[in-house]
Short mmCIF file of C-alpha atoms in Angstrom, two decimals:
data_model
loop_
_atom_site.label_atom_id
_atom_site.label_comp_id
_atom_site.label_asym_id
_atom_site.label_seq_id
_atom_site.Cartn_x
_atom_site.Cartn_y
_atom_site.Cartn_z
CA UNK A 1 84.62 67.11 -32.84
CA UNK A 2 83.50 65.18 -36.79
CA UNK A 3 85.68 62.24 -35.51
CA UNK A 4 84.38 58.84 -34.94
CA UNK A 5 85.59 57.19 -32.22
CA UNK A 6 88.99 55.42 -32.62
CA UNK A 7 87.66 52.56 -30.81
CA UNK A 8 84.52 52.33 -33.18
CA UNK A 9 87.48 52.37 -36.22
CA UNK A 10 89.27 49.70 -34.53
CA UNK A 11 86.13 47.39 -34.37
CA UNK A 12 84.92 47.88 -38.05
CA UNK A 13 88.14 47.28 -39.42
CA UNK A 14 88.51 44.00 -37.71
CA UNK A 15 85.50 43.10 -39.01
CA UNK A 16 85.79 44.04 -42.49
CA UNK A 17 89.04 41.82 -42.47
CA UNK A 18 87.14 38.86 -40.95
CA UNK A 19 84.30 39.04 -42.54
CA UNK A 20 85.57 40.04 -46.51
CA UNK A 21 89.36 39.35 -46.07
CA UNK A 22 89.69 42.94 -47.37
CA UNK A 23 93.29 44.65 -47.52
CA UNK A 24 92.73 48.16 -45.50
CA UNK A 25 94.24 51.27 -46.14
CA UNK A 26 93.90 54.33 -43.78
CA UNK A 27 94.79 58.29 -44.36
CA UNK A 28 94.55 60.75 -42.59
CA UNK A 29 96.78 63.83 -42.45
CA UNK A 30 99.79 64.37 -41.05
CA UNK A 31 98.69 65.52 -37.17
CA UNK A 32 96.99 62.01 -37.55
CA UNK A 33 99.76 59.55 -38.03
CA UNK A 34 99.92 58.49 -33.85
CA UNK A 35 95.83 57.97 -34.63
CA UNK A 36 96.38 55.99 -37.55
CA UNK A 37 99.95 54.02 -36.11
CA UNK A 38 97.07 52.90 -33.39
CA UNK A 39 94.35 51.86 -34.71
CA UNK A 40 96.85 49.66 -36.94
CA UNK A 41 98.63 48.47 -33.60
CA UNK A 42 95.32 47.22 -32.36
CA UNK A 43 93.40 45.81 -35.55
CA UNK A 44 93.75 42.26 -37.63
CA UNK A 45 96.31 41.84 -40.19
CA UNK A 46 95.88 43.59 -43.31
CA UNK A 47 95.55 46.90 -42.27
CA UNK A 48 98.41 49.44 -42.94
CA UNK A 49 97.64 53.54 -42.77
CA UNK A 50 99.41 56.35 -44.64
CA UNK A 51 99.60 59.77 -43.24
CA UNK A 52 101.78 61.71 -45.36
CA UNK A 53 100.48 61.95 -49.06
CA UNK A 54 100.05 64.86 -51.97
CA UNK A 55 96.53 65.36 -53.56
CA UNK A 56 97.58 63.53 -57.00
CA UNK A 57 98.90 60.10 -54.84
CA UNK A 58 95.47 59.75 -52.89
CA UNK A 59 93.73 60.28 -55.85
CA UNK A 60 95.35 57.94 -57.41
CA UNK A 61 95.41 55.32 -54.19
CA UNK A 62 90.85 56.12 -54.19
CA UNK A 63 90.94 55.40 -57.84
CA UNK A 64 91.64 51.65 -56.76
CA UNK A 65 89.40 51.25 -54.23
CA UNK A 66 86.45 49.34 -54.34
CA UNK A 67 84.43 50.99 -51.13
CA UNK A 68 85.65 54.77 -48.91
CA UNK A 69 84.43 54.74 -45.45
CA UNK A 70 85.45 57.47 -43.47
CA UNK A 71 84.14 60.87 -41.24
CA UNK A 72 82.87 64.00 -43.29
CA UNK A 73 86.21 64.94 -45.09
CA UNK A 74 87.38 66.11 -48.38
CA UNK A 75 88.43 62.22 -48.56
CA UNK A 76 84.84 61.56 -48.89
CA UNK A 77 84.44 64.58 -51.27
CA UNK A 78 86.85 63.52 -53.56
CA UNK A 79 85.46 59.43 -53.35
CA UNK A 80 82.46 59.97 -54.42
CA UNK A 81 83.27 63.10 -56.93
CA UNK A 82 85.44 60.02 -58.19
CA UNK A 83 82.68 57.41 -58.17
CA UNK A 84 83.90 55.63 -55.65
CA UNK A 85 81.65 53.77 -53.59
CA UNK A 86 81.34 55.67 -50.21
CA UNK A 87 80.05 55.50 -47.13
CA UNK A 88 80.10 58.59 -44.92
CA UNK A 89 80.32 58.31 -41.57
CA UNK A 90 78.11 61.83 -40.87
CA UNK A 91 78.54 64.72 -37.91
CA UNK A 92 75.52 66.42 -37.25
CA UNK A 93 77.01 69.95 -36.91
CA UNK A 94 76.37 71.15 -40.18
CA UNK A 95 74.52 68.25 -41.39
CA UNK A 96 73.10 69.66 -44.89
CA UNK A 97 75.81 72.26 -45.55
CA UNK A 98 78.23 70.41 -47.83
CA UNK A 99 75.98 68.59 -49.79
CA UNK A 100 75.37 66.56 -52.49
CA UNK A 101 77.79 64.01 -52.24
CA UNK A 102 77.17 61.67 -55.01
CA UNK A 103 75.96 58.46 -54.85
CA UNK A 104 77.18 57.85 -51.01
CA UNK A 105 75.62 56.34 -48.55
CA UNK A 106 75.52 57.89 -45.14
CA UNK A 107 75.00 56.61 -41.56
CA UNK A 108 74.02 59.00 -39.24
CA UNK A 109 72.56 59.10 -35.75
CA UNK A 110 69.95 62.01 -36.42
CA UNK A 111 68.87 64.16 -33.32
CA UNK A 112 66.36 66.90 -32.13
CA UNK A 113 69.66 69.02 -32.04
CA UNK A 114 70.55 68.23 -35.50
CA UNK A 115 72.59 71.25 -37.57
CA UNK A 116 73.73 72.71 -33.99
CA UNK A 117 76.49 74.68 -35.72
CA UNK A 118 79.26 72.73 -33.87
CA UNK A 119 77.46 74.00 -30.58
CA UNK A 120 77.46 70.47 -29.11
CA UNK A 121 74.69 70.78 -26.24
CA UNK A 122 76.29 67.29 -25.01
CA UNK A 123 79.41 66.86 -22.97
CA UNK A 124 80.64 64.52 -26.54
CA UNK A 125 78.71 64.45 -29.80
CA UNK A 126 76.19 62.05 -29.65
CA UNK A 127 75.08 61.93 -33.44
CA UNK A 128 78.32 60.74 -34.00
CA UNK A 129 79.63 58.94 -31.08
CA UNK A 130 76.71 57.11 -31.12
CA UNK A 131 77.02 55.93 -34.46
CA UNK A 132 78.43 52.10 -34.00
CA UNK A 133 80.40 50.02 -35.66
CA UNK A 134 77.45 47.60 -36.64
CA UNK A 135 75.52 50.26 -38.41
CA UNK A 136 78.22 51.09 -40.83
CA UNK A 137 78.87 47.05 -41.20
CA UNK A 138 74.74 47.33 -42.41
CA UNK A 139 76.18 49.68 -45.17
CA UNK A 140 78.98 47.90 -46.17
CA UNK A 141 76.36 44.94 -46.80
CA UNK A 142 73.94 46.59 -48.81
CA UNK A 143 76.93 48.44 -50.87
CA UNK A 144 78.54 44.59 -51.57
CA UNK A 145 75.50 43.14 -52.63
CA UNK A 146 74.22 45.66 -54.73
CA UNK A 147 78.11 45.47 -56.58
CA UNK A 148 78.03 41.67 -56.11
CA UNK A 149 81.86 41.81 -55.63
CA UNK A 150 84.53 43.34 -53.25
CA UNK A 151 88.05 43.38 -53.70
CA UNK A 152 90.59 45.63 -51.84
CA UNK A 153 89.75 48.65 -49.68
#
């Protein structure tokens, strides 16, 4: 249900390699390596994914990074607990619960039914499915010009 559509993934990673010529990396966990193999399958060059890591590699792999986009996960925990620039890509389910996250900035799509408790009244989860590809792309701006640099993702 706090997944962004693959589609949606598939769309901003093309353009952050058109746009910034930026190397991707995406991880996910093991159950996600079909998810990740096709999102790869489908997007630009420059885009690889890695499914099957321990704690101390991906902390090691978001040490490098210049910017973390990705769904409410402990991913995005442990970017920004490292400093790593971060942009959250939010689920309105428990909206407020895990907070603070550092210095991250989120995108959201905030509704009346905000903090539902993961009791969707919506056949799919608007305040996240509705979150588009664009409106992350805004974020990824503002993050680049306030560092005035970008190098690998």
């Amino acid at each position: 249900m706090k997944e962004w559509p693959q589609e949606n993934y598939i769309q901003l990673v093309n353009k952050l390699t058109e746009q910034y010529n930026l190397s991707i990396l995406l991880c996910g966990g093991k159950n996600e390596k079909t998810y990740l193999e096709s999102i790869v399958k489908r997007a630009n060059s420059n885009v690889k994914a890695i499914s099957d890591f321990s704690l101390l590699s991906i902390i090691e792999i978001l040490k490098r990074t210049s910017l973390f986009i990705g769904n409410d996960s402990g991913l995005l925990h442990i970017a920004t607990t490292l400093g790593v620039p971060s942009i959250g890509i939010l689920f309105g389910g428990h909206f407020s619960r895990y907070f603070p996250y550092g210095s991250m900035v989120s995108v959201a799509n905030i509704l009346p039914c905000f903090e539902c408790n993961n009791k969707c009244i919506y056949s799919q989860p608007l305040c996240l499915t509705e979150i588009s590809p664009e409106s992350v792309m805004e974020k990824v701006q503002i993050i680049f010009d306030t560092k005035n640099s970008y190098q690998k993702i």
